[in-house]
Tab-separated table of C-alpha atoms and ligand atoms in Angstrom:
chain	number	residue	atom	x	y	z
A	1	UNK	CA	40.928	-6.304	118.236
A	2	UNK	CA	38.237	-3.815	119.256
A	3	UNK	CA	38.556	-1.771	122.412
A	4	UNK	CA	35.700	-3.391	124.301
A	5	UNK	CA	37.049	-6.916	123.679
A	6	UNK	CA	40.514	-5.776	124.725
A	7	UNK	CA	39.192	-4.235	127.926
A	8	UNK	CA	37.858	-7.625	128.987
A	9	UNK	CA	41.361	-9.095	129.035
A	10	UNK	CA	42.140	-8.550	132.688
A	11	UNK	CA	44.540	-11.278	133.686
A	12	UNK	CA	46.994	-13.573	131.927
A	13	UNK	CA	44.605	-16.518	131.822
A	14	UNK	CA	42.113	-14.384	129.868
A	15	UNK	CA	44.638	-14.353	127.025
A	16	UNK	CA	44.688	-18.136	126.946
A	17	UNK	CA	40.888	-18.334	126.727
A	18	UNK	CA	40.806	-15.848	123.833
A	19	UNK	CA	43.816	-17.344	122.040
A	20	UNK	CA	42.210	-20.766	122.170
A	21	UNK	CA	39.229	-19.392	120.255
A	22	UNK	CA	41.465	-17.804	117.613
A	23	UNK	CA	44.175	-20.413	117.002
A	24	UNK	CA	43.770	-23.643	115.118
A	25	UNK	CA	43.717	-26.673	117.383
A	26	UNK	CA	47.234	-27.890	116.582
A	27	UNK	CA	48.809	-24.502	117.277
A	28	UNK	CA	46.907	-24.101	120.540
A	29	UNK	CA	47.821	-27.604	121.683
A	30	UNK	CA	51.474	-26.954	120.827
A	31	UNK	CA	51.509	-24.022	123.256
A	32	UNK	CA	49.275	-25.344	126.010
A	33	UNK	CA	50.372	-28.936	126.330
A	34	UNK	CA	53.039	-30.574	128.430
A	35	UNK	CA	54.757	-33.929	128.156
A	36	UNK	CA	53.063	-37.281	128.820
A	37	UNK	CA	50.527	-37.072	131.682
A	38	UNK	CA	51.363	-33.415	132.375
A	39	UNK	CA	52.142	-34.067	136.046
A	40	UNK	CA	54.937	-31.501	135.985
A	41	UNK	CA	52.884	-28.989	134.006
A	42	UNK	CA	50.241	-29.107	136.740
A	43	UNK	CA	52.814	-29.168	139.544
A	44	UNK	CA	54.312	-25.883	138.357
A	45	UNK	CA	51.009	-24.092	138.933
A	46	UNK	CA	50.030	-26.080	142.027
A	47	UNK	CA	53.268	-25.065	143.753
A	48	UNK	CA	52.172	-21.430	143.749
A	49	UNK	CA	48.842	-22.389	145.336
A	50	UNK	CA	50.748	-23.871	148.275
A	51	UNK	CA	52.491	-20.613	149.086
A	52	UNK	CA	51.009	-17.887	151.258
A	53	UNK	CA	52.309	-14.347	151.605
A	54	UNK	CA	52.601	-12.701	155.019
A	55	UNK	CA	52.199	-8.959	154.427
A	56	UNK	CA	53.826	-6.289	156.557
A	57	UNK	CA	51.349	-3.542	157.382
A	58	UNK	CA	51.856	0.167	157.941
A	59	UNK	CA	54.751	0.600	155.565
A	60	UNK	CA	54.925	3.758	153.441
A	61	UNK	CA	54.573	2.386	149.902
A	62	UNK	CA	54.049	5.695	148.115
A	63	UNK	CA	57.071	4.850	146.005
A	64	UNK	CA	57.787	1.315	144.769
A	65	UNK	CA	60.933	0.450	142.849
A	66	UNK	CA	60.717	-2.767	140.815
A	67	UNK	CA	63.976	-2.311	138.938
A	68	UNK	CA	66.888	-4.715	138.924
A	69	UNK	CA	70.228	-4.653	137.142
A	70	UNK	CA	71.010	-7.903	135.346
A	71	UNK	CA	74.384	-8.386	133.645
A	72	UNK	CA	74.993	-4.650	133.821
A	73	UNK	CA	71.689	-3.637	132.220
A	74	UNK	CA	68.918	-2.070	134.255
A	75	UNK	CA	65.579	-3.841	133.877
A	76	UNK	CA	62.530	-1.809	134.924
A	77	UNK	CA	61.013	-4.940	136.427
A	78	UNK	CA	62.234	-8.515	136.945
A	79	UNK	CA	60.205	-10.295	134.271
A	80	UNK	CA	61.653	-11.521	130.959
A	81	UNK	CA	60.176	-13.383	127.992
A	82	UNK	CA	61.293	-17.027	127.896
A	83	UNK	CA	62.487	-18.589	124.629
A	84	UNK	CA	59.722	-20.265	122.630
A	85	UNK	CA	59.693	-21.619	119.100
A	86	UNK	CA	57.793	-20.990	115.880
A	87	UNK	CA	56.110	-17.603	116.421
A	88	UNK	CA	54.925	-17.442	112.806
A	89	UNK	CA	52.333	-20.020	113.837
A	90	UNK	CA	50.767	-17.389	116.060
A	91	UNK	CA	51.250	-14.168	114.117
A	92	UNK	CA	52.040	-13.475	110.465
A	93	UNK	CA	55.131	-11.441	111.350
A	94	UNK	CA	56.208	-14.082	113.857
A	95	UNK	CA	59.177	-13.262	116.058
A	96	UNK	CA	59.438	-9.729	114.641
A	97	UNK	CA	56.086	-8.941	116.238
A	98	UNK	CA	57.282	-10.505	119.507
A	99	UNK	CA	60.361	-8.272	119.399
A	100	UNK	CA	58.082	-5.237	119.055
A	101	UNK	CA	56.012	-6.521	121.984
A	102	UNK	CA	59.141	-6.940	124.124
A	103	UNK	CA	60.370	-3.466	123.161
A	104	UNK	CA	57.011	-1.889	123.978
A	105	UNK	CA	57.038	-3.717	127.315
A	106	UNK	CA	60.586	-2.603	128.042
A	107	UNK	CA	61.669	-6.168	128.686
A	108	UNK	CA	64.169	-8.635	127.282
A	109	UNK	CA	63.111	-11.350	124.858
A	110	UNK	CA	65.138	-14.527	124.643
A	111	UNK	CA	65.108	-15.669	121.034
A	112	UNK	CA	64.809	-19.426	120.506
A	113	UNK	CA	67.134	-21.468	118.300
A	114	UNK	CA	63.827	-22.646	116.812
A	115	UNK	CA	62.572	-19.241	115.750
A	116	UNK	CA	60.929	-18.849	112.363
A	117	UNK	CA	62.771	-15.562	111.796
A	118	UNK	CA	66.571	-15.428	112.009
A	119	UNK	CA	68.216	-13.975	115.100
A	120	UNK	CA	69.889	-11.329	112.955
A	121	UNK	CA	66.536	-10.150	111.585
A	122	UNK	CA	65.045	-10.107	115.073
A	123	UNK	CA	67.952	-8.112	116.476
A	124	UNK	CA	67.802	-5.649	113.565
A	125	UNK	CA	64.120	-5.050	114.317
A	126	UNK	CA	64.742	-4.616	118.024
A	127	UNK	CA	65.417	-1.355	119.833
A	128	UNK	CA	67.168	-3.288	122.620
A	129	UNK	CA	69.598	-6.203	122.800
A	130	UNK	CA	68.066	-9.672	122.774
A	131	UNK	CA	69.303	-12.853	124.413
A	132	UNK	CA	69.628	-16.119	122.509
A	133	UNK	CA	68.589	-19.613	123.601
A	134	UNK	CA	70.877	-22.302	122.253
A	135	UNK	CA	70.115	-25.896	121.451
A	136	UNK	CA	73.576	-27.332	120.934
A	137	UNK	CA	73.834	-28.962	117.512
A	138	UNK	CA	75.627	-32.222	116.784
A	139	UNK	CA	77.927	-30.211	114.554
A	140	UNK	CA	79.916	-28.211	117.121
A	141	UNK	CA	81.513	-26.202	114.310
A	142	UNK	CA	78.056	-25.043	113.231
A	143	UNK	CA	77.208	-24.307	116.871
A	144	UNK	CA	80.344	-22.187	117.244
A	145	UNK	CA	79.440	-20.269	114.088
A	146	UNK	CA	75.874	-19.771	115.344
A	147	UNK	CA	76.949	-18.249	118.660
A	148	UNK	CA	79.510	-16.112	116.845
A	149	UNK	CA	76.781	-14.864	114.490
A	150	UNK	CA	74.305	-13.994	117.229
A	151	UNK	CA	76.985	-12.320	119.341
A	152	UNK	CA	78.066	-10.228	116.381
A	153	UNK	CA	74.437	-9.277	115.757
A	154	UNK	CA	74.231	-7.797	119.281
A	155	UNK	CA	73.046	-10.632	121.521
A	156	UNK	CA	73.717	-9.920	125.208
A	157	UNK	CA	73.555	-13.418	126.744
A	158	UNK	CA	73.330	-17.070	125.705
A	159	UNK	CA	70.994	-19.514	127.454
A	160	UNK	CA	72.060	-23.088	126.800
A	161	UNK	CA	69.046	-25.362	127.228
A	162	UNK	CA	70.093	-28.548	129.020
A	163	UNK	CA	66.825	-30.317	129.843
A	164	UNK	CA	65.858	-31.771	126.466
A	165	UNK	CA	68.684	-34.085	125.377
A	166	UNK	CA	66.198	-36.422	123.689
A	167	UNK	CA	62.574	-36.055	122.652
A	168	UNK	CA	59.807	-36.163	125.240
A	169	UNK	CA	56.431	-37.837	124.726
A	170	UNK	CA	54.169	-35.077	123.450
A	171	UNK	CA	50.928	-37.009	123.270
A	172	UNK	CA	48.660	-33.990	123.038
A	173	UNK	CA	50.739	-32.410	120.277
A	174	UNK	CA	50.769	-35.639	118.305
A	175	UNK	CA	47.037	-36.186	118.790
A	176	UNK	CA	46.384	-32.714	117.433
A	177	UNK	CA	48.645	-33.470	114.453
A	178	UNK	CA	51.069	-30.705	115.270
A	179	UNK	CA	53.975	-30.326	112.861
A	180	UNK	CA	55.883	-27.458	111.352
A	181	UNK	CA	53.794	-26.308	108.381
A	182	UNK	CA	55.374	-26.610	104.946
A	183	UNK	CA	57.444	-23.548	104.169
A	184	UNK	CA	58.121	-22.706	107.818
A	185	UNK	CA	61.701	-23.395	108.831
A	186	UNK	CA	64.016	-22.790	111.757
A	187	UNK	CA	65.741	-19.855	110.118
A	188	UNK	CA	68.758	-19.979	112.449
A	189	UNK	CA	69.571	-23.467	111.216
A	190	UNK	CA	69.159	-22.830	107.507
A	191	UNK	CA	72.917	-23.098	106.886
A	192	UNK	CA	72.676	-26.786	107.822
A	193	UNK	CA	70.347	-27.233	104.868
A	194	UNK	CA	66.655	-26.605	104.365
A	195	UNK	CA	65.793	-30.219	105.074
A	196	UNK	CA	67.488	-30.155	108.486
A	197	UNK	CA	66.069	-26.741	109.303
A	198	UNK	CA	62.558	-28.043	108.721
A	199	UNK	CA	63.084	-31.469	110.344
A	200	UNK	CA	60.260	-32.954	112.397
A	201	UNK	CA	59.495	-31.071	115.600
A	202	UNK	CA	59.236	-33.839	118.177
A	203	UNK	CA	59.358	-36.792	115.876
A	204	UNK	CA	56.549	-39.117	116.724
A	205	UNK	CA	56.040	-42.568	118.134
A	206	UNK	CA	59.352	-44.362	118.555
A	207	UNK	CA	61.569	-41.360	117.755
A	208	UNK	CA	64.011	-40.940	120.631
A	209	UNK	CA	66.559	-38.587	119.095
A	210	UNK	CA	65.985	-35.242	117.474
A	211	UNK	CA	67.805	-34.125	114.372
A	212	UNK	CA	68.246	-30.560	115.583
A	213	UNK	CA	69.219	-31.088	119.215
A	214	UNK	CA	72.472	-32.854	120.111
A	215	UNK	CA	72.008	-35.751	122.563
A	216	UNK	CA	75.653	-35.818	123.680
A	217	UNK	CA	76.055	-32.475	125.447
A	218	UNK	CA	78.100	-32.704	128.668
A	219	UNK	CA	79.833	-30.385	131.135
A	220	UNK	CA	82.827	-30.454	128.785
A	221	UNK	CA	80.684	-28.661	126.199
A	222	UNK	CA	79.685	-26.102	128.811
A	223	UNK	CA	83.362	-25.377	129.434
A	224	UNK	CA	84.000	-25.237	125.699
A	225	UNK	CA	81.093	-22.854	125.139
A	226	UNK	CA	82.139	-20.705	128.109
A	227	UNK	CA	85.551	-20.274	126.486
A	228	UNK	CA	84.033	-19.466	123.081
A	229	UNK	CA	81.787	-16.728	124.462
A	230	UNK	CA	82.441	-13.089	125.166
A	231	UNK	CA	78.958	-12.625	126.673
A	232	UNK	CA	77.274	-14.203	129.731
A	233	UNK	CA	76.337	-17.881	129.626
A	234	UNK	CA	73.291	-19.244	131.448
A	235	UNK	CA	72.145	-22.834	131.777
A	236	UNK	CA	68.412	-23.252	131.239
A	237	UNK	CA	66.674	-26.266	132.709
A	238	UNK	CA	68.506	-26.874	135.981
A	239	UNK	CA	66.584	-28.499	138.857
A	240	UNK	CA	69.330	-29.967	141.062
A	241	UNK	CA	71.288	-27.746	143.460
A	242	UNK	CA	74.429	-29.801	142.691
A	243	UNK	CA	74.130	-28.999	138.982
A	244	UNK	CA	73.710	-25.304	139.760
A	245	UNK	CA	76.868	-25.516	141.866
A	246	UNK	CA	78.789	-27.188	139.023
A	247	UNK	CA	77.566	-24.460	136.667
A	248	UNK	CA	78.903	-21.876	139.084
A	249	UNK	CA	82.253	-23.637	139.426
A	250	UNK	CA	82.632	-23.800	135.649
A	251	UNK	CA	82.115	-20.066	135.373
A	252	UNK	CA	78.527	-19.864	134.138
A	253	UNK	CA	76.944	-16.494	134.815
A	254	UNK	CA	73.428	-17.648	135.530
A	255	UNK	CA	71.044	-20.541	135.939
A	256	UNK	CA	67.411	-20.726	134.900
A	257	UNK	CA	65.506	-23.025	137.242
A	258	UNK	CA	63.182	-24.562	134.697
A	259	UNK	CA	61.542	-27.810	133.657
A	260	UNK	CA	60.746	-26.507	130.175
A	261	UNK	CA	57.239	-25.594	131.300
A	262	UNK	CA	56.469	-29.266	131.947
A	263	UNK	CA	57.332	-30.189	128.362
A	264	UNK	CA	60.475	-32.271	128.943
A	265	UNK	CA	60.703	-35.045	131.553
A	266	UNK	CA	57.269	-35.539	133.068
A	267	UNK	CA	57.304	-36.245	136.795
A	268	UNK	CA	60.103	-33.864	137.723
A	269	UNK	CA	59.323	-31.457	140.573
A	270	UNK	CA	57.848	-28.028	140.119
A	271	UNK	CA	60.407	-25.289	139.641
A	272	UNK	CA	59.157	-23.441	142.734
A	273	UNK	CA	59.823	-26.454	144.972
A	274	UNK	CA	63.464	-26.605	143.827
A	275	UNK	CA	64.181	-22.873	143.735
A	276	UNK	CA	64.876	-22.371	147.474
A	277	UNK	CA	67.284	-25.318	147.528
A	278	UNK	CA	69.149	-23.945	144.528
A	279	UNK	CA	69.131	-20.425	145.968
A	280	UNK	CA	70.603	-21.752	149.215
A	281	UNK	CA	73.409	-23.379	147.252
A	282	UNK	CA	74.341	-20.716	144.708
A	283	UNK	CA	72.179	-17.642	145.359
A	284	UNK	CA	74.175	-14.441	145.264
A	285	UNK	CA	77.049	-16.016	143.349
A	286	UNK	CA	75.306	-16.231	139.981
A	287	UNK	CA	72.141	-14.782	138.495
A	288	UNK	CA	69.125	-16.943	139.311
A	289	UNK	CA	65.979	-17.096	137.198
A	290	UNK	CA	62.815	-19.161	137.452
A	291	UNK	CA	60.195	-20.052	134.896
A	292	UNK	CA	57.181	-22.368	134.854
A	293	UNK	CA	53.641	-21.417	135.765
A	294	UNK	CA	54.120	-17.689	136.348
A	295	UNK	CA	50.637	-16.262	135.755
A	296	UNK	CA	50.120	-13.663	138.525
A	297	UNK	CA	52.039	-10.835	140.123
A	298	UNK	CA	51.940	-12.776	143.376
A	299	UNK	CA	53.783	-15.644	141.596
A	300	UNK	CA	56.565	-13.224	140.672
A	301	UNK	CA	56.628	-12.029	144.288
A	302	UNK	CA	56.855	-15.598	145.626
A	303	UNK	CA	59.653	-16.519	143.206
A	304	UNK	CA	61.698	-13.485	144.206
A	305	UNK	CA	61.073	-14.203	147.893
A	306	UNK	CA	62.359	-17.750	147.346
A	307	UNK	CA	65.582	-16.421	145.869
A	308	UNK	CA	65.120	-15.717	142.146
A	309	UNK	CA	66.611	-12.513	140.777
A	310	UNK	CA	64.009	-12.474	138.025
A	311	UNK	CA	61.396	-14.692	136.378
A	312	UNK	CA	60.472	-15.566	132.820
A	313	UNK	CA	57.078	-16.153	131.249
A	314	UNK	CA	56.515	-18.487	128.316
A	315	UNK	CA	53.016	-19.492	127.276
A	316	UNK	CA	51.300	-16.281	128.356
A	317	UNK	CA	53.093	-14.049	125.876
A	318	UNK	CA	52.437	-16.494	123.032
A	319	UNK	CA	48.722	-16.301	123.790
A	320	UNK	CA	48.973	-12.510	123.893
A	321	UNK	CA	50.866	-12.537	120.582
A	322	UNK	CA	48.119	-14.620	118.994
A	323	UNK	CA	45.354	-12.416	120.385
A	324	UNK	CA	46.709	-8.959	119.676
A	325	UNK	CA	50.296	-9.030	118.368
A	326	UNK	CA	52.808	-6.632	119.931
A	327	UNK	CA	49.982	-4.707	121.569
A	328	UNK	CA	48.798	-7.925	123.183
A	329	UNK	CA	52.230	-8.621	124.630
A	330	UNK	CA	52.509	-5.031	125.842
A	331	UNK	CA	49.167	-5.173	127.606
A	332	UNK	CA	49.713	-8.646	129.040
A	333	UNK	CA	53.075	-7.592	130.464
A	334	UNK	CA	51.548	-4.396	131.847
A	335	UNK	CA	48.953	-6.517	133.650
A	336	UNK	CA	51.634	-8.785	135.141
A	337	UNK	CA	53.896	-5.904	136.111
A	338	UNK	CA	51.071	-3.967	137.758
A	339	UNK	CA	49.909	-7.054	139.628
A	340	UNK	CA	53.470	-7.486	140.852
A	341	UNK	CA	53.624	-3.860	141.999
A	342	UNK	CA	50.302	-4.347	143.752
A	343	UNK	CA	51.649	-7.461	145.479
A	344	UNK	CA	54.694	-5.495	146.624
A	345	UNK	CA	52.638	-2.540	147.831
A	346	UNK	CA	50.075	-4.694	149.620
A	347	UNK	CA	52.830	-6.773	151.247
A	348	UNK	CA	54.703	-3.665	152.398
A	349	UNK	CA	57.703	-3.880	150.066
A	350	UNK	CA	59.180	-0.836	148.361
A	351	UNK	CA	62.193	-2.414	146.628
A	352	UNK	CA	63.043	-5.887	145.338
A	353	UNK	CA	65.700	-6.247	148.034
A	354	UNK	CA	62.994	-6.068	150.715
A	355	UNK	CA	61.182	-9.159	149.373
A	356	UNK	CA	62.358	-11.972	151.644
A	357	UNK	CA	61.655	-15.641	152.172
A	358	UNK	CA	60.427	-14.889	155.689
A	359	UNK	CA	57.450	-13.172	154.042
A	360	UNK	CA	56.171	-16.549	152.835
A	361	UNK	CA	54.741	-19.560	154.562
A	362	UNK	CA	53.604	-22.888	153.181
A	363	UNK	CA	49.850	-23.288	153.291
A	364	UNK	CA	48.918	-25.367	156.332
A	365	UNK	CA	47.522	-28.814	155.503
A	366	UNK	CA	43.746	-28.834	155.508
B	401	FMN	C1	55.256	-23.288	122.829
B	401	FMN	C2	56.526	-23.369	123.625
B	401	FMN	C3	57.735	-23.440	122.953
B	401	FMN	C4	58.927	-23.506	123.679
B	401	FMN	N1	60.119	-23.515	122.996
B	401	FMN	C5	61.272	-23.509	123.699
B	401	FMN	C6	62.519	-23.437	123.020
B	401	FMN	O1	62.575	-23.351	121.811
B	401	FMN	N2	63.645	-23.465	123.782
B	401	FMN	C7	63.613	-23.540	125.151
B	401	FMN	O2	64.662	-23.570	125.801
B	401	FMN	N3	62.435	-23.583	125.817
B	401	FMN	C8	61.277	-23.562	125.131
B	401	FMN	N4	60.091	-23.562	125.809
B	401	FMN	C9	60.079	-23.507	127.292
B	401	FMN	C10	60.024	-22.062	127.786
B	401	FMN	O3	61.229	-21.394	127.527
B	401	FMN	C11	59.758	-21.971	129.301
B	401	FMN	O4	60.681	-22.775	129.978
B	401	FMN	C12	58.324	-22.343	129.713
B	401	FMN	O5	57.398	-22.008	128.729
B	401	FMN	C13	57.975	-21.654	131.023
B	401	FMN	O6	56.756	-22.064	131.509
B	401	FMN	P1	55.355	-21.275	131.267
B	401	FMN	O7	54.971	-21.523	129.855
B	401	FMN	O8	54.436	-21.930	132.245
B	401	FMN	O9	55.573	-19.802	131.551
B	401	FMN	C14	58.891	-23.513	125.103
B	401	FMN	C15	57.668	-23.432	125.749
B	401	FMN	C16	56.498	-23.352	125.033
B	401	FMN	C17	55.193	-23.240	125.782
């Protein structure tokens, strides 16, 4: 990408516009779309529009500290890269390029079960430990072996995704004819056989169950997994405060307030509307993350004020990967981080601990 084109990429949404021009329609639709009527997809963004920030003036902000320690590791800023599948659709080196982007951005990438490069290869390429997102497999023996493998490779935390027990209606994906291209497989699942590893992505009309995601995962499995692991366990896809509380009671280390970016059950609330309720229930007793619709530094600020310890971005880094590889991710994350620092400075905050809920108000009805 030439320098003048790159210099016109000023905010995260600019990456989507450019990626849309570069990607084939099916790949773009796979990233951009949500489930069914996309009510939840839209709600995630709309929730941020309803929040106003009340800045404190006349605070010395000549030094701003955005760092936070998560599971014993210091993060320069509280933004991680959410797990997403099939990066080879967006860049020829796939997840390896994403690893480089995460490394250059000094942030943590959560590798998806559905990556097109194995976790081991990703971790070997990475200068820092990765996290792994787990879709529990029907074969619990295989699942045990998978978490053992990724832990041995250097993984620092496991995120068990709990919001996609069955397929969701992906009308836009299906209309665009999205499927895993021939020759592209979920490398982490290759030991279950090439056919399984390349099974249909979301099935199609009338396909309720998915071959590569177990539909029978319960709290018993969470306890089982907790006992198998020697590294932190997070549940990804929690929206109910009661479920967050159960996760805490069962010894989970973190919860990711997420609705899968509006790609699972359509009609569930935005993540931002549930975050304060979950923070009130379990905040401070386990690590709390939020994803869904983070596009601006002010969104990061609002999520932290509502009780998140850190946020994750999904679609935006895939667009950046498609546009400019690792450099794209680096620049996109620099934009988001700087916007966040600007939000802190302009709101009179010098450390993450000074960002409080009292600094927000809901937009008055018009
Ligand atoms: C293209 C795409 C693929 C995804 N793949 C996975 C996945 O493999 N596992 C998972 O737990 N979540 C997956 N997600 C959900 C993300 O981890 C995250 O929850 C969501 O993208 C956050 O919302 P945002 O895209 O608005 O930032 C995927 C999301 C997208 C957009």
